[in-house]
Amino acid sequence: MSLFKARDWWSTVLGEKEEFDQGCLCLADVDNTGNGQDKIIVGSFMGYLRIFHPHPVKTGDGAQAEDLLLEVHLRDPILQVEVGKFVSGTETLHLAVLHSRKLCVYSVSGTMGNVEHGNQYQIKLMYEHNLQRTACNMTYGSFGGVKGRDLICIQSMDGMLMVFEQESYAFGRFLPGSLLPGPLAYSSRTDSFITVSSCRQVESYKYQVLAFATDADKRQESEQQKLGSGKRLVVDWTLNIGEQALDICIMSFNQSTSSVFVLGERNFFCLKDNGQIQFMKKLDCSPSCFLPYCSVSEGTVNTLIGNHNSMLHVYQDVTLKWASQLPHVPVAVRVGSLHELKGVIVTLSDDGHLQCSYLGTDPSLFQAPKVESRELNYDALDTELKELQKIIKDVNKSQGVWSLTEREDDLKISVVVSLNLDSVSQAPDVAAGTDLVPSATVKVTLQNRVALQKAKLSVYVQRPLVLSCDQFTFEFMDRNPEGIPRVIQCKFRLPLKLICLPGQPSKIASHKLTIDTNKPPVSLLSLFPGFASQSEEDQVNVMGFHFTGGSQVTLLASKTSQRYRIQSEQFEDLWLITNELLLRLQEYFEKQGIKDFACSFSGSMPLQEYFELIDHHFELRLNGEKLEELLSERAVQFRAIQRRLLTRFKDKTPAPLQHLDTLLDGTYKWVIALADAVEENEGSLLRAFARLRSATHLVILLIGLWQKLSADQVAILEAAFLPLQHDTQELGWEETVDAAVSHLLKTCLSKSSKEQALSLSSELARPKDTSRLKKHIALLCDRLAKGGRLCLSTDAAAPPTMVMPGGCTPIPESDLEERAVEHDSPEPFTSHKHLVAETPTPEASPLQGVSE
């Protein structure tokens, strides 16, 4: 049992899914028994009012039925509860309940029970005030020095103070410059209200000044009538604390002195009643509530401070005296006398955990048993280690403890994509005034055979496609008996209409691709039935596509040969239509019962256009790093100027600023301009990375058609060229792909066993330029053209050395060899004359998603 832990004396949980705040807890002898025992009054935002009188049989007992004296549903949310002398003609205590639009004062009374069910308690409404403005909080006290009764002051959400003299409304005043309401407290010694404004300064207003100031209800009158109705509201004193306050408490030690305690977001302040700082304490954790109370040492004060780490700290002035762990994060804390036990700490959490605890220690009766010393049997330990290693090896080989058929039957995922777009677009975060962004609905169905727990469904799409919701969590999860989490994937295709519309075919294009097939050409109307924009005769052999980003792609089918041509002004835009054409041709011939359909690509690989996109993306990365370095330097300069200005302002002897203010203003504008440039560069980098991904998909597709690679070999290329979903400055696309391609060249595509023995660097760092990456990509295509094949098996023998015209460029193993290669090796690939790349524009992104 830990020493620094609050001892649970009594606890309970209030209701189900109810919410509470700092004003929802109060301790007082609300039924006026006079025996000095407090009752716990709790109100919730759900409108429930509860009164407890705990008396556990033994320490740590939970709540018994007889502990709850009263529970009433008041329908309206309860913002705050207070106990005081609120009824005229009597000095007995009554309960004030603040709702958002109403203030109610109740009388709580109990009737002695004659049977074993115990006493009966009830509340009676004494009076109520309907509020014209939405309330925020309230405070009470003997305003104006009245004797024997308490007045109530309510602060509205728009900064108006409304004073009620028990059953009657007195007046209302607007606080000057109020924007958001803050905590409110009343000091009886100075007869003033103290609050913290939205300007983050503590403000004090005299009650007499409030009473004689201009009435809030007469604000709309003319200026002359305003001047005749009262004085202007003037603040008594202010103190800038530089942060928003969570709570305010007034402590009066005697009639001559009182202190104002303010709990900020990071600091704890103690002020004199004239606004001067007595002391302050910087807190290590974010506080949630506090309560000052009198200390046993004269001249000091103790304070209970709860924080969001579920800790309760006890401070004597600024010295931490005790720290105890709580089972919840407290939002309200009070100290009272319960069941003849004085100094009980009562805490309340925002979800309804109410606990009465005390600080101290409990004797520990546990004694650790003596451990018998014995000699280690190393032979038995060695045997056990070998058995465990064998079990681990068997598990790694089997890759799971369930059979494949059993795993497939436990959870199935099916996806249905609507072929038609939504009639009303569901696109999120669309700026006003922009064109309508289309959307499509995807229905995902999960079917489970066994009881599962906490399943998480994630949906991924590639940019610039976005999802209205990308993660779903269910109260069941696919987990096998051994506790190994499992992942099930399902891929689906989205409709092509989601990102492109029928367009006008174009005869002029900078980039063209020709795909050969072994079957007669198919009518484009049969392949793309939803993209007919002209007469049917024109659509048989030519069709245009217009992307939502503005670019156009033209698809042509040859009338005499078995070829299809895709052309566009942007190189990266070719991939989507090319991929859709091949998929739809495959589906078309499968429906016809033809199984020997095949496609091929006989042209030269368009590496030069691909390399230009790589260079543009890498240039944006370098530009982003330079901008961030400049921004960091200017931020350091800005803070240095601020420190110098602050030193000048604090100096008692005035000194000239020596144009530091002008330098500060210029540096500030520079920082803002650099921050805007960094943000703009990040947007350009995202668009460049999306274009690079589309171009990479196109290159992989052409390599697969060119060398007739299998699906497994294409998957290896995709894993090597598309390793990242998102590009960052710390881990970029260039260094990741360079490492993957180098690994392929030194393993399955190596020329000799010497290259296989070379080790790759384990650290990925941004390269100085892209020349090495481009050389490796060209070398990979060269070795594939000379018979190399992709595989992941480390046991596969190295392919035999092939001597062909043109030679094969090896990977340089040193700087000297790299320089020699640059002078000696010819360029393995040349670009088509008709393939001329230009400045890229936003591309058509892949229409694929993965649910897992």
Short mmCIF file of C-alpha atoms in Angstrom, two decimals, residues 50-371:
data_model
loop_
_atom_site.label_atom_id
_atom_site.label_comp_id
_atom_site.label_asym_id
_atom_site.label_seq_id
_atom_site.Cartn_x
_atom_site.Cartn_y
_atom_site.Cartn_z
CA ARG A 50 -28.67 14.54 -4.51
CA ILE A 51 -27.96 14.96 -0.79
CA PHE A 52 -25.72 12.43 1.00
CA HIS A 53 -24.95 11.80 4.67
CA PRO A 54 -22.31 9.06 4.61
CA HIS A 55 -21.69 6.94 7.71
CA PRO A 56 -19.76 3.82 6.66
CA VAL A 57 -19.52 0.88 9.02
CA LYS A 58 -15.82 0.52 8.23
CA THR A 59 -13.30 2.55 6.29
CA GLY A 60 -13.53 2.13 2.51
CA ASP A 61 -17.16 0.99 2.40
CA GLY A 62 -19.20 1.96 -0.61
CA ALA A 63 -22.46 3.89 -0.49
CA GLN A 64 -25.38 2.26 1.32
CA ALA A 65 -29.03 2.96 0.57
CA GLU A 66 -29.48 4.97 3.78
CA ASP A 67 -26.53 7.25 2.87
CA LEU A 68 -28.63 8.93 0.18
CA LEU A 69 -30.99 11.31 1.98
CA LEU A 70 -32.63 12.80 -1.08
CA GLU A 71 -32.60 12.52 -4.86
CA VAL A 72 -34.76 14.83 -6.97
CA HIS A 73 -34.87 15.41 -10.70
CA LEU A 74 -35.26 19.16 -11.32
CA ARG A 75 -35.35 18.74 -15.12
CA ASP A 76 -33.16 21.79 -15.86
CA PRO A 77 -29.33 21.48 -15.77
CA ILE A 78 -27.84 22.45 -12.40
CA LEU A 79 -24.90 24.84 -12.79
CA GLN A 80 -24.15 25.56 -9.11
CA VAL A 81 -25.43 24.78 -5.61
CA GLU A 82 -24.84 26.95 -2.51
CA VAL A 83 -26.16 26.98 1.08
CA GLY A 84 -26.82 30.21 3.00
CA LYS A 85 -29.37 32.47 4.67
CA PHE A 86 -31.41 33.15 1.58
CA VAL A 87 -34.95 33.49 3.03
CA SER A 88 -36.13 36.67 4.75
CA GLY A 89 -37.46 36.51 8.30
CA THR A 90 -35.28 33.59 9.35
CA GLU A 91 -31.58 32.85 9.79
CA THR A 92 -31.83 29.14 9.01
CA LEU A 93 -29.86 27.73 6.10
CA HIS A 94 -31.50 27.18 2.73
CA LEU A 95 -30.33 25.65 -0.52
CA ALA A 96 -29.88 27.83 -3.64
CA VAL A 97 -29.83 26.02 -6.99
CA LEU A 98 -28.72 27.88 -10.13
CA HIS A 99 -30.09 26.78 -13.48
CA SER A 100 -29.26 28.29 -16.84
CA ARG A 101 -32.42 30.43 -16.85
CA LYS A 102 -33.69 30.18 -13.27
CA LEU A 103 -32.61 30.58 -9.64
CA CYS A 104 -34.47 28.44 -7.09
CA VAL A 105 -34.21 28.51 -3.29
CA TYR A 106 -35.34 25.40 -1.41
CA SER A 107 -35.87 24.42 2.20
CA VAL A 108 -34.55 20.97 3.13
CA SER A 109 -36.23 19.22 6.04
CA GLY A 110 -36.29 15.74 7.49
CA THR A 111 -38.98 13.72 9.23
CA MET A 112 -38.10 11.14 11.88
CA GLY A 113 -39.05 7.68 10.70
CA ASN A 114 -41.08 5.30 12.82
CA VAL A 115 -40.05 2.13 10.96
CA GLU A 116 -36.80 0.53 9.87
CA HIS A 117 -36.73 2.46 6.60
CA GLY A 118 -35.23 5.46 8.46
CA ASN A 119 -35.83 9.17 8.20
CA GLN A 120 -37.54 10.87 5.28
CA TYR A 121 -36.23 14.04 3.67
CA GLN A 122 -37.95 16.44 1.32
CA ILE A 123 -37.36 19.84 -0.27
CA LYS A 124 -39.81 22.70 -0.52
CA LEU A 125 -39.53 25.54 -3.02
CA MET A 126 -39.41 28.83 -1.12
CA TYR A 127 -39.14 31.13 -4.14
CA GLU A 128 -37.62 31.31 -7.59
CA HIS A 129 -36.37 33.97 -10.00
CA ASN A 130 -36.71 33.58 -13.75
CA LEU A 131 -33.63 35.02 -15.43
CA GLN A 132 -33.74 37.08 -18.61
CA ARG A 133 -30.14 36.13 -19.46
CA THR A 134 -28.30 32.82 -19.48
CA ALA A 135 -26.49 32.33 -16.17
CA CYS A 136 -22.87 31.26 -15.79
CA ASN A 137 -22.13 31.22 -12.03
CA MET A 138 -23.08 32.90 -8.77
CA THR A 139 -21.76 34.01 -5.39
CA TYR A 140 -23.41 35.09 -2.16
CA GLY A 141 -22.67 37.09 0.99
CA SER A 142 -23.77 39.98 3.17
CA PHE A 143 -23.59 42.60 0.41
CA GLY A 144 -23.46 46.15 1.73
CA GLY A 145 -22.86 45.00 5.30
CA VAL A 146 -26.35 43.60 5.96
CA LYS A 147 -26.74 41.44 9.06
CA GLY A 148 -28.42 38.07 9.43
CA ARG A 149 -29.07 37.37 5.76
CA ASP A 150 -27.24 36.59 2.50
CA LEU A 151 -27.73 38.22 -0.88
CA ILE A 152 -27.07 36.46 -4.19
CA CYS A 153 -25.16 37.80 -7.21
CA ILE A 154 -25.46 35.93 -10.52
CA GLN A 155 -23.10 36.48 -13.47
CA SER A 156 -24.59 35.95 -16.93
CA MET A 157 -22.80 34.63 -20.00
CA ASP A 158 -22.59 38.15 -21.48
CA GLY A 159 -20.93 39.68 -18.39
CA MET A 160 -23.90 41.11 -16.48
CA LEU A 161 -24.05 40.98 -12.67
CA MET A 162 -27.60 40.50 -11.33
CA VAL A 163 -28.09 41.09 -7.57
CA PHE A 164 -31.04 39.55 -5.72
CA GLU A 165 -32.04 40.63 -2.23
CA GLN A 166 -33.55 37.31 -1.30
CA GLU A 167 -37.11 37.27 -2.75
CA SER A 168 -36.71 40.48 -4.79
CA TYR A 169 -34.52 41.55 -7.70
CA ALA A 170 -32.27 44.51 -6.79
CA PHE A 171 -30.36 45.63 -9.90
CA GLY A 172 -28.19 44.50 -12.81
CA ARG A 173 -24.89 45.90 -14.03
CA PHE A 174 -22.71 45.14 -17.04
CA LEU A 175 -19.01 44.75 -16.34
CA PRO A 176 -16.99 47.05 -18.63
CA GLY A 177 -15.24 45.34 -21.53
CA SER A 178 -16.64 41.92 -20.67
CA LEU A 179 -16.26 39.31 -23.40
CA LEU A 180 -16.37 35.95 -21.61
CA PRO A 181 -17.44 35.37 -17.99
CA GLY A 182 -14.84 34.30 -15.44
CA PRO A 183 -14.95 32.96 -11.88
CA LEU A 184 -16.70 35.23 -9.36
CA ALA A 185 -16.21 35.65 -5.58
CA TYR A 186 -17.32 38.11 -2.88
CA SER A 187 -15.04 39.65 -0.23
CA SER A 188 -17.01 40.58 2.89
CA ARG A 189 -14.17 42.60 4.44
CA THR A 190 -13.83 44.98 1.49
CA ASP A 191 -17.48 44.56 0.36
CA SER A 192 -16.43 43.97 -3.24
CA PHE A 193 -16.81 41.45 -6.05
CA ILE A 194 -13.65 39.94 -7.54
CA THR A 195 -13.51 38.27 -10.94
CA VAL A 196 -11.06 37.54 -13.75
CA SER A 197 -11.94 39.13 -17.07
CA SER A 198 -11.23 37.85 -20.57
CA CYS A 199 -8.28 40.27 -20.62
CA ARG A 200 -6.64 37.85 -18.13
CA GLN A 201 -6.58 40.34 -15.29
CA VAL A 202 -8.09 40.17 -11.81
CA GLU A 203 -10.65 42.95 -11.31
CA SER A 204 -12.33 44.18 -8.10
CA TYR A 205 -15.62 46.14 -8.03
CA LYS A 206 -17.07 47.75 -4.91
CA TYR A 207 -20.65 46.84 -4.14
CA GLN A 208 -21.51 50.47 -3.50
CA VAL A 209 -20.11 51.45 -6.91
CA LEU A 210 -22.21 48.75 -8.53
CA ALA A 211 -25.32 49.86 -6.69
CA PHE A 212 -25.03 53.50 -7.77
CA ALA A 213 -23.78 52.87 -11.32
CA THR A 214 -25.90 53.13 -14.46
CA ASP A 215 -28.55 50.42 -14.58
CA ALA A 216 -27.99 47.77 -17.24
CA ASP A 217 -31.64 47.93 -18.27
CA LYS A 218 -31.24 51.59 -19.27
CA ARG A 219 -28.37 51.06 -21.71
CA GLN A 220 -30.54 51.75 -24.71
CA GLU A 221 -31.61 55.21 -23.53
CA SER A 222 -30.17 58.40 -24.86
CA GLU A 223 -26.84 59.73 -23.67
CA GLN A 224 -28.49 62.49 -21.64
CA GLN A 225 -30.72 60.03 -19.83
CA LYS A 226 -27.74 57.82 -19.12
CA LEU A 227 -25.85 60.62 -17.45
CA GLY A 228 -28.79 61.34 -15.20
CA SER A 229 -29.48 57.75 -14.20
CA GLY A 230 -26.27 57.03 -12.27
CA LYS A 231 -22.51 57.00 -12.17
CA ARG A 232 -20.21 55.17 -14.53
CA LEU A 233 -19.00 51.75 -13.31
CA VAL A 234 -15.35 52.11 -12.26
CA VAL A 235 -13.07 49.22 -11.28
CA ASP A 236 -11.51 49.42 -7.81
CA TRP A 237 -8.22 47.70 -8.73
CA THR A 238 -6.84 45.37 -11.39
CA LEU A 239 -3.92 42.96 -11.62
CA ASN A 240 -2.72 41.33 -14.85
CA ILE A 241 -1.92 37.64 -14.22
CA GLY A 242 -1.33 36.74 -17.88
CA GLU A 243 -3.53 33.64 -17.95
CA GLN A 244 -7.12 32.59 -17.60
CA ALA A 245 -8.33 31.70 -14.09
CA LEU A 246 -10.10 28.47 -13.16
CA ASP A 247 -11.41 29.53 -9.75
CA ILE A 248 -11.29 32.31 -7.12
CA CYS A 249 -11.60 31.92 -3.34
CA ILE A 250 -11.59 34.57 -0.57
CA MET A 251 -10.11 33.68 2.83
CA SER A 252 -10.58 35.96 5.87
CA PHE A 253 -8.35 35.07 8.81
CA ASN A 254 -9.68 37.87 10.98
CA GLN A 255 -11.54 41.16 10.68
CA SER A 256 -8.39 43.06 9.71
CA THR A 257 -6.95 40.97 6.87
CA SER A 258 -8.21 38.79 4.05
CA SER A 259 -6.56 37.18 1.03
CA VAL A 260 -7.69 36.55 -2.52
CA PHE A 261 -6.61 33.19 -3.94
CA VAL A 262 -6.67 32.76 -7.72
CA LEU A 263 -6.03 29.43 -9.48
CA GLY A 264 -4.69 29.96 -12.99
CA GLU A 265 -3.97 27.53 -15.76
CA ARG A 266 -0.30 27.19 -14.74
CA ASN A 267 0.14 29.31 -11.61
CA PHE A 268 -1.43 29.76 -8.19
CA PHE A 269 -1.71 33.36 -6.88
CA CYS A 270 -2.32 34.79 -3.41
CA LEU A 271 -3.27 38.48 -3.42
CA LYS A 272 -3.87 41.01 -0.69
CA ASP A 273 -7.29 42.63 -0.52
CA ASN A 274 -5.87 45.71 -2.28
CA GLY A 275 -4.66 43.72 -5.32
CA GLN A 276 -0.97 43.37 -4.44
CA ILE A 277 0.64 39.96 -4.94
CA GLN A 278 1.42 38.30 -1.61
CA PHE A 279 2.98 35.20 -3.22
CA MET A 280 2.59 32.99 -6.27
CA LYS A 281 3.53 29.41 -7.13
CA LYS A 282 4.24 27.96 -10.57
CA LEU A 283 2.58 24.54 -10.80
CA ASP A 284 4.21 21.56 -12.45
CA CYS A 285 0.93 19.99 -13.61
CA SER A 286 -2.25 21.40 -15.10
CA PRO A 287 -4.61 22.08 -12.16
CA SER A 288 -8.31 21.18 -12.12
CA CYS A 289 -9.59 22.61 -8.78
CA PHE A 290 -8.38 24.06 -5.47
CA LEU A 291 -9.50 24.93 -1.94
CA PRO A 292 -7.63 27.23 0.51
CA TYR A 293 -8.19 26.66 4.24
CA CYS A 294 -6.69 27.86 7.52
CA SER A 295 -3.35 26.44 8.59
CA VAL A 296 -2.30 25.37 12.07
CA SER A 297 0.77 27.62 11.71
CA GLU A 298 -0.01 31.26 12.34
CA GLY A 299 0.48 33.55 9.36
CA THR A 300 0.31 30.76 6.76
CA VAL A 301 -2.46 29.19 4.72
CA ASN A 302 -2.90 25.66 3.42
CA THR A 303 -4.25 24.95 -0.05
CA LEU A 304 -5.54 21.75 -1.63
CA ILE A 305 -4.86 21.68 -5.39
CA GLY A 306 -6.09 18.85 -7.61
CA ASN A 307 -4.58 18.33 -11.06
CA HIS A 308 -5.23 16.36 -14.24
CA ASN A 309 -2.72 13.69 -13.20
CA SER A 310 -5.23 12.51 -10.53
CA MET A 311 -3.06 13.97 -7.78
CA LEU A 312 -4.05 16.07 -4.76
CA HIS A 313 -1.29 18.38 -3.53
CA VAL A 314 -1.24 20.12 -0.14
CA TYR A 315 0.67 23.42 -0.11
CA GLN A 316 1.55 25.58 2.89
CA ASP A 317 1.92 28.94 1.17
CA VAL A 318 4.30 27.94 -1.67
CA THR A 319 5.81 24.83 -0.04
CA LEU A 320 4.53 21.40 -1.04
CA LYS A 321 3.77 19.51 2.19
CA TRP A 322 1.98 16.40 0.93
CA ALA A 323 0.93 14.70 -2.30
CA SER A 324 -1.64 11.94 -2.56
CA GLN A 325 -2.95 9.86 -5.45
CA LEU A 326 -6.67 9.94 -6.27
CA PRO A 327 -8.56 7.35 -8.34
CA HIS A 328 -9.98 10.09 -10.60
CA VAL A 329 -9.38 13.65 -11.80
CA PRO A 330 -11.21 15.99 -9.39
CA VAL A 331 -13.17 18.98 -10.71
CA ALA A 332 -14.34 20.09 -7.25
CA VAL A 333 -12.87 19.62 -3.76
CA ARG A 334 -14.34 20.50 -0.35
CA VAL A 335 -13.40 19.86 3.29
CA GLY A 336 -16.01 19.19 5.98
CA SER A 337 -17.06 17.24 9.07
CA LEU A 338 -18.83 13.97 8.35
CA HIS A 339 -19.99 11.41 10.92
CA GLU A 340 -17.95 12.97 13.76
CA LEU A 341 -14.83 12.87 11.59
CA LYS A 342 -13.38 16.34 11.02
CA GLY A 343 -11.29 17.35 8.01
CA VAL A 344 -12.74 14.86 5.51
CA ILE A 345 -11.69 15.69 1.92
CA VAL A 346 -14.61 15.35 -0.52
CA THR A 347 -13.73 15.22 -4.24
CA LEU A 348 -15.96 15.01 -7.31
CA SER A 349 -14.94 14.06 -10.86
CA ASP A 350 -16.58 15.21 -14.07
CA ASP A 351 -18.14 11.78 -14.64
CA GLY A 352 -19.69 11.46 -11.18
CA HIS A 353 -17.09 9.73 -8.96
CA LEU A 354 -17.75 11.11 -5.45
CA GLN A 355 -15.19 10.17 -2.79
CA CYS A 356 -14.62 11.04 0.84
CA SER A 357 -11.00 10.48 1.81
CA TYR A 358 -8.41 11.41 4.38
CA LEU A 359 -4.62 11.79 4.36
CA GLY A 360 -2.34 9.60 6.42
CA THR A 361 -0.87 6.15 6.60
CA ASP A 362 -2.24 2.70 7.31
CA PRO A 363 -0.09 0.02 8.97
CA SER A 364 1.06 -2.66 6.57
CA LEU A 365 0.66 -6.14 8.05
CA PHE A 366 2.28 -7.90 5.08
CA GLN A 367 5.70 -9.47 5.64
CA ALA A 368 7.68 -10.84 2.75
CA PRO A 369 8.39 -14.56 3.22
CA LYS A 370 11.95 -15.72 3.42
CA VAL A 371 13.36 -17.01 0.14
#
